[in-house]
Coordinates of C-alpha atoms and ligand atoms in Angstrom, one line a residue:
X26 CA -9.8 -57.8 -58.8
X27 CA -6.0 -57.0 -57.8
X28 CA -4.7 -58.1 -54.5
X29 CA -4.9 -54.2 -52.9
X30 CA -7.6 -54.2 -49.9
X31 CA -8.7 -50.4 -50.1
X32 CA -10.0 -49.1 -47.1
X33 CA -11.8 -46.0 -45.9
X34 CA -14.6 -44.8 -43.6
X35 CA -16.3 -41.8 -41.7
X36 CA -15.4 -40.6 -38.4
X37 CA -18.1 -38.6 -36.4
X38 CA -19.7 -38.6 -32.8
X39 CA -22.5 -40.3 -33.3
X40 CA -21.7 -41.6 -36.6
X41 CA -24.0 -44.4 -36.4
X42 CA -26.6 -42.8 -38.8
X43 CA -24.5 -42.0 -41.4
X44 CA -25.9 -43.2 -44.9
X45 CA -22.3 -43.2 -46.1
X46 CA -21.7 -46.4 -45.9
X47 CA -24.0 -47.8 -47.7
X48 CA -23.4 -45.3 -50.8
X49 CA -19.9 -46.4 -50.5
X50 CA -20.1 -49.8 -50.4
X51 CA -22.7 -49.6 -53.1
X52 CA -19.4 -48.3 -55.6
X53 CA -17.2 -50.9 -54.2
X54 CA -19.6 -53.3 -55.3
X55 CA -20.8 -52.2 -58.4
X56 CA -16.9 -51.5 -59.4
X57 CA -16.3 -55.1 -58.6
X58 CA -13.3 -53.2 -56.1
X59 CA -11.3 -55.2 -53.0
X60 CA -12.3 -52.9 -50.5
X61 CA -14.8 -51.8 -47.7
X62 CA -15.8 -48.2 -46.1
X63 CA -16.7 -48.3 -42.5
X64 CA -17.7 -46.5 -39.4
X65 CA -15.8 -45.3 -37.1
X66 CA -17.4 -43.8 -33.9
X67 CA -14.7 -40.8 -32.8
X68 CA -15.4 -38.7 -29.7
X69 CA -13.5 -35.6 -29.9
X70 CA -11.5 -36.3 -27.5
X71 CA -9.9 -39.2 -29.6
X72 CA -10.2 -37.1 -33.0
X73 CA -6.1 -36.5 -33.3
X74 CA -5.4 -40.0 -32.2
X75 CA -7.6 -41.6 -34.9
X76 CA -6.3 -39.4 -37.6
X77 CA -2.7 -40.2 -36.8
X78 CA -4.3 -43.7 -36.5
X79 CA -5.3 -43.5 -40.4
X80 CA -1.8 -43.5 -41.9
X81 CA -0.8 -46.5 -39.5
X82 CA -3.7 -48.5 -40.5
X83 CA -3.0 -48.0 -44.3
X84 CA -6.5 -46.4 -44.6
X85 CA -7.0 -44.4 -48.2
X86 CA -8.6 -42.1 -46.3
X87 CA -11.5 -41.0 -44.1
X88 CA -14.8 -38.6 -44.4
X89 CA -15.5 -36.4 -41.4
X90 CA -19.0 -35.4 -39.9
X91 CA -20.6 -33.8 -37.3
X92 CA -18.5 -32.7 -34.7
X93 CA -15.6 -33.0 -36.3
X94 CA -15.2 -30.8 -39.6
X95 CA -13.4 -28.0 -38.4
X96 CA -11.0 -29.0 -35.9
X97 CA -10.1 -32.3 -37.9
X98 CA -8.1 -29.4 -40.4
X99 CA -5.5 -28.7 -37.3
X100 CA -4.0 -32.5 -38.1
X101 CA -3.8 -32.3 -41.6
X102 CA -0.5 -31.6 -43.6
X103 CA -2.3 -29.7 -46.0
X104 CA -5.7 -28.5 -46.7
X105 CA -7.2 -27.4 -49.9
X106 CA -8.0 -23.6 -50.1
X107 CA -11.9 -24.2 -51.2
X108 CA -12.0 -26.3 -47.9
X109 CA -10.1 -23.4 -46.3
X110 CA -12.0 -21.0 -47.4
X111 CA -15.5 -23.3 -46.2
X112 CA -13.6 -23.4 -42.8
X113 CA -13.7 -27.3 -43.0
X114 CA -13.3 -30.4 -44.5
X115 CA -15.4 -34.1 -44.8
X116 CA -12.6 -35.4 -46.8
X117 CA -9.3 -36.9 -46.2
X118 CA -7.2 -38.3 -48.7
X119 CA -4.1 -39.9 -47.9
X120 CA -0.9 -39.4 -50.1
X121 CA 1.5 -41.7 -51.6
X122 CA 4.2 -40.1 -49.3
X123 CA 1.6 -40.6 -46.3
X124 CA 0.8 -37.1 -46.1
X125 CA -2.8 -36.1 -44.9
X126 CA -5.0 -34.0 -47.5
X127 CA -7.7 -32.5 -46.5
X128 CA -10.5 -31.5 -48.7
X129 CA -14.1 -30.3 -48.7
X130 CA -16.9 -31.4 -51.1
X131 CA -20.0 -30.4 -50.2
X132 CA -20.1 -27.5 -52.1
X133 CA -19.6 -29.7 -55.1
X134 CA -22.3 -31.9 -54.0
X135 CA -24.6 -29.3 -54.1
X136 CA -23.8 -27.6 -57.2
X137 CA -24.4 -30.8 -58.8
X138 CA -27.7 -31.6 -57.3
X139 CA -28.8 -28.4 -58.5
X140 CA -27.1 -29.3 -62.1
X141 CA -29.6 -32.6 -61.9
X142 CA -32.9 -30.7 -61.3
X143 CA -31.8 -28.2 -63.9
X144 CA -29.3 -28.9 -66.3
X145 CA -28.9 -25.5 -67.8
X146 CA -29.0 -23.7 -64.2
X147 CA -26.1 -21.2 -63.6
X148 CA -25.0 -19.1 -60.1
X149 CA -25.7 -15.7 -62.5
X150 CA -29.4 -16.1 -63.6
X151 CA -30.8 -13.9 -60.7
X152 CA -30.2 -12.9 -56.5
X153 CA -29.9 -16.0 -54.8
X154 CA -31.3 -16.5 -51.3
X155 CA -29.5 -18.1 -47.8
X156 CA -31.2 -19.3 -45.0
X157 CA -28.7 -20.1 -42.6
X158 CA -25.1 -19.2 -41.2
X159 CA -23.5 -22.5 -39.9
X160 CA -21.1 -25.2 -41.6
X161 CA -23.5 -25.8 -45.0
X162 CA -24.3 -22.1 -45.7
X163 CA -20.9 -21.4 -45.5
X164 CA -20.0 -24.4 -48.1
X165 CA -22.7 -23.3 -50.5
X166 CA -22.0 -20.0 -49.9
X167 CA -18.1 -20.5 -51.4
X168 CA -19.3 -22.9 -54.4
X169 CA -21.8 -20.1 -55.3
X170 CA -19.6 -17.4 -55.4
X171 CA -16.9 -19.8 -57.1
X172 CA -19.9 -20.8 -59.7
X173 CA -20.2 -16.7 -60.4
X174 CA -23.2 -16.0 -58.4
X175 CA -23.8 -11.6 -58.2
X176 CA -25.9 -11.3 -56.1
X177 CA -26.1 -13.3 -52.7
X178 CA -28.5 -12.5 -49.9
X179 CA -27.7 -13.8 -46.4
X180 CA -30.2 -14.5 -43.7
X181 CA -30.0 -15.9 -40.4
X182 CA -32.0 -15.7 -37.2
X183 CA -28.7 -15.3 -35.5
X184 CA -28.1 -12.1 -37.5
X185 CA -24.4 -11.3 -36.3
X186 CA -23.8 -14.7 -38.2
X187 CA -25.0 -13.9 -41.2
X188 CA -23.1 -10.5 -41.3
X189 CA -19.9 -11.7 -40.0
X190 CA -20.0 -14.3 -43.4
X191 CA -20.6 -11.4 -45.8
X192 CA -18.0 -9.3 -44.6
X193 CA -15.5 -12.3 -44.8
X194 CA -16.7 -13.1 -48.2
X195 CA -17.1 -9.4 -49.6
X196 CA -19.3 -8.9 -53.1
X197 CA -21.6 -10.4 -54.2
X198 CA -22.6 -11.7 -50.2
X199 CA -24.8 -9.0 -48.7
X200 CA -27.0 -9.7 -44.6
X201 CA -30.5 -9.2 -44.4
X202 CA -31.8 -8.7 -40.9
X203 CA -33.9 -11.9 -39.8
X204 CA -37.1 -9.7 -39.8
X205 CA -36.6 -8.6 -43.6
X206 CA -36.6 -12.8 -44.7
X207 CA -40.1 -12.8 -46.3
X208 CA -39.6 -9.3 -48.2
X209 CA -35.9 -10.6 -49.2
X210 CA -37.4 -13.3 -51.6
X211 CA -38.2 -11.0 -54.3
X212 CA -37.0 -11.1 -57.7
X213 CA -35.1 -14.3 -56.3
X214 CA -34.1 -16.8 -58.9
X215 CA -32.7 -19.8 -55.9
X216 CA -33.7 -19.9 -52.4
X217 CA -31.3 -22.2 -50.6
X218 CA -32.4 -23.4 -46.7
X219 CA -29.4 -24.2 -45.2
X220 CA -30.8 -24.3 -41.5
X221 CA -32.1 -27.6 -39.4
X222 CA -35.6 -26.0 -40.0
X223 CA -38.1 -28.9 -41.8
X224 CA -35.8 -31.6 -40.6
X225 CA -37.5 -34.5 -39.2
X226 CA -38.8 -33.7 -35.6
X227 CA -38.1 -30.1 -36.0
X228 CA -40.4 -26.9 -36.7
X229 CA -41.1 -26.1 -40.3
X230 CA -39.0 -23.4 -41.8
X231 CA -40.7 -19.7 -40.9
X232 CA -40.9 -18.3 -44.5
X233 CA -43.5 -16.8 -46.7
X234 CA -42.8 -17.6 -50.1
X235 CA -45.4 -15.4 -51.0
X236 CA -42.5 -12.2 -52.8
X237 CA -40.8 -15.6 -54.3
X238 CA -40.6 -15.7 -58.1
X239 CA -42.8 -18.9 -58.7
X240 CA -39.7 -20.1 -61.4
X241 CA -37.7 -19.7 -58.8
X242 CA -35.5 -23.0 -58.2
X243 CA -36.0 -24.0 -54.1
X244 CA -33.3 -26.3 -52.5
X245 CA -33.3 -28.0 -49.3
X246 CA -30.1 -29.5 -47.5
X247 CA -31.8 -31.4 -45.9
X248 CA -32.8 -35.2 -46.9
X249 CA -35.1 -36.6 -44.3
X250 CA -37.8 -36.0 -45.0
X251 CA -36.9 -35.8 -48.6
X252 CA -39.7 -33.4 -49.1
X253 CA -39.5 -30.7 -46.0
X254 CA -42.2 -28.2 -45.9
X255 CA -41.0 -26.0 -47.8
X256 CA -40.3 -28.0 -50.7
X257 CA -43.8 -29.0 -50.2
X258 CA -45.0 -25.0 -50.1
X259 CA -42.4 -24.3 -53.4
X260 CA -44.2 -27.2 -55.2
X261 CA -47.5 -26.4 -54.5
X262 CA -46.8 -22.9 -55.9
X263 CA -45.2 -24.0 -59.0
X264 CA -41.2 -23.7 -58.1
X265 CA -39.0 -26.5 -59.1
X266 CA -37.4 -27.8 -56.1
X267 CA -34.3 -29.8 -55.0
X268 CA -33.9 -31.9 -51.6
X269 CA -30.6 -32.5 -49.9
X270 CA -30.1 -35.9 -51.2
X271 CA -28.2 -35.1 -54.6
X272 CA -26.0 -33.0 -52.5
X273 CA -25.1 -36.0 -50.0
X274 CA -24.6 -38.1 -52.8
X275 CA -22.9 -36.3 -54.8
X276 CA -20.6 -35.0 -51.9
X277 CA -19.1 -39.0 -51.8
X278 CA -18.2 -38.7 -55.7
X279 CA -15.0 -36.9 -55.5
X280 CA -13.5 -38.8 -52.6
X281 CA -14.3 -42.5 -53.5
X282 CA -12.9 -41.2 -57.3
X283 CA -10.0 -39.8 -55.1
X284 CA -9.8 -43.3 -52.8
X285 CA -10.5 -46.2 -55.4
X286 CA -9.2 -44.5 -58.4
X287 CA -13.0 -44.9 -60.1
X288 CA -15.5 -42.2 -60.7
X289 CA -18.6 -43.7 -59.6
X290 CA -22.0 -42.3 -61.3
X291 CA -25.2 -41.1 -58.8
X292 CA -27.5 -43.4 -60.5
X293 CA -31.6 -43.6 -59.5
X294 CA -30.9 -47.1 -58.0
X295 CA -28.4 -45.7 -55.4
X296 CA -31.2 -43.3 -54.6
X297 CA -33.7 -45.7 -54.2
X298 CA -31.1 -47.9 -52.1
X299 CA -30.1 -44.8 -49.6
X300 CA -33.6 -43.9 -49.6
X301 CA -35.0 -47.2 -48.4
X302 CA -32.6 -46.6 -45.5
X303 CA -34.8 -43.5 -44.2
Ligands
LIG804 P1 -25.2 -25.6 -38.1 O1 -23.8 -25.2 -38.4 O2 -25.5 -26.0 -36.7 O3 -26.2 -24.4 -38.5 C1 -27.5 -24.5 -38.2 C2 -28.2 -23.3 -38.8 O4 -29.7 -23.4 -38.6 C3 -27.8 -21.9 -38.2 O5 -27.8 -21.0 -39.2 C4 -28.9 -21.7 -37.2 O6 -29.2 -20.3 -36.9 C5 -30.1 -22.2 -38.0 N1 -31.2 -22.5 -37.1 C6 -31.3 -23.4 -36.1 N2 -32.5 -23.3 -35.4 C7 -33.2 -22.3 -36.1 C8 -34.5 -21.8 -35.9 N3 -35.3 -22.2 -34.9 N4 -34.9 -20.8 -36.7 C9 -34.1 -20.4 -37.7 N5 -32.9 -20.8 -37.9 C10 -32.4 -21.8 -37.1 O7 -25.6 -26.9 -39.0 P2 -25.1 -27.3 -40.5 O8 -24.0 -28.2 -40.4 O9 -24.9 -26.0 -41.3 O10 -26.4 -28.1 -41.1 C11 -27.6 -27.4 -41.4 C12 -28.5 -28.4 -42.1 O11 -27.9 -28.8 -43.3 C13 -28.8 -29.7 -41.4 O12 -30.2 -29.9 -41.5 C14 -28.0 -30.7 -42.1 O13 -28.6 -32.0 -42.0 C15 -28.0 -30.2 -43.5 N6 -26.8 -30.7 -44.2 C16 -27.0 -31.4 -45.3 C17 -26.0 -31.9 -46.1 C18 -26.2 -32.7 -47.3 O14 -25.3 -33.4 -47.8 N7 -27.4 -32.7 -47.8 C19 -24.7 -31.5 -45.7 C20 -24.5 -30.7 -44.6 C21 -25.6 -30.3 -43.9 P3 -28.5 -19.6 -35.6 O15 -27.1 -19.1 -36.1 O16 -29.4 -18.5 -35.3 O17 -28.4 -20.6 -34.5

């Protein structure tokens, strides 16, 4: 242990759910680092104040959440183009100089919790299937592409979302009208839900995964429950399936590597730790 106190934390309004802490704090420990990672409840209305606030305080940095993704980019002295081109960032990273970086890793996160499930998987093994328009179809939508997906099928119920994304992000991102979801499964080789469908307290995703390719790998961004309906459905048929955990976890990697100068590892007893927090 050096003498260096690193601290960072997550700004969000509420922010008092965030499981980010605790994987956080779990590195620090396990790296045997001087350091902590907080919370920091941000109402908009303070958002530039308390980024301004993260240079004076001699933070390493901060992650962003819900509301505060896209309009924390407006205070940053630069922004990575993946997290432009996601139209957000969770990440900022302060430089030597004091300058604000901002980056974006769920896409990242994601990719790799698909890498977990399946090792061998690649974007180019088949048409790959988006449920959902907002903030986390349009991050996995951009690591897709970037992985070399061909073939990308957007849905949403909102449909002028879903087309307004395809024609920003050109080939291989095509809209399928909400009423064409069931048909749009087949010959599928992911299905990605992307929506708040299956989340705790909410309805259960409206899909028939009867047209779906049973190998057919079936993600969920969501993590609680851990197994959301359709996971559940996708198993029972014989698809491999992936819940939103890896993604959140994974998501942290990059920026505590980019904070503490350690890449931490997303082992099964973090999971079991950030699980026992549901
Ligand atoms: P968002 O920007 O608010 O987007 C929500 C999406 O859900 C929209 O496409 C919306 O469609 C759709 N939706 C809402 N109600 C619906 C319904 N009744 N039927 C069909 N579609 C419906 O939210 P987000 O930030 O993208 O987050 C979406 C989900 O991803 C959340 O469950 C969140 O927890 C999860 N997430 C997980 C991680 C992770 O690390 N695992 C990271 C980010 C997000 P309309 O356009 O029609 O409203």
């Amino acid at each position: 242990m050096n003498n260096t106190f690193t601290m960072a934390g997550v700004m969000g309004w509420p922010v008092a759910h965030s499981r980010s802490p605790a994987i956080h704090n779990h590195w620090i420990r396990k790296h045997h680092l001087n350091g902590a990672y907080g919370l920091f409840p941000v109402p908009p209305t303070h958002l530039e104040a308390a980024i301004r606030g993260i240079q004076a305080l001699g933070l390493a940095g901060c992650n962003l959440t819900i509301p505060h993704k896209v309009e924390a980019m407006a205070y940053m002295d630069w922004v990575d183009p993946l997290a432009q081109r996601m139209g957000a960032i969770n990440t900022i990273v302060v430089q030597a100089d004091g300058a604000l970086h901002g980056f974006n890793n769920d896409g990242f996160g994601f990719l790799q919790s698909l890498r977990d499930a399946q090792p061998n998987w690649r974007a180019d093994l088949g048409p790959i299937v988006i449920v959902g328009a907002g903030g986390a179809a349009r991050a996995i939508v951009v690591s897709l592409i970037d992985a070399g997906a061909t073939e990308i099928r957007l849905l949403n119920r909102t449909h002028h979302k879903a087309q307004a994304l395809a024609q920003e992000f050109g080939t291989p991102v095509t809209s399928f009208d909400w009423s064409e979801r069931h048909e749009a499964l087949a010959g599928a080789a992911l299905l990605v839900n992307t929506t708040n469908q299956g989340m705790h307290g909410e309805a259960p995703l409206d899909l028939s995964l009867d047209q779906l390719p049973t190998n057919a790998l079936v993600s969920d961004a969501i993590y609680i429950p851990l197994e959301t309906p359709l996971l559940q459905a996708a198993r029972l048929r014989g698809n491999t399936t992936v819940n939103g955990l890896g993604m959140l976890l994974h998501q942290a990697s990059p920026a505590f590597q980019a904070w503490f100068g350690v890449t931490p590892e997303v082992t099964p007893e973090l999971r079991k730790l950030i699980i026992a927090t549901f």
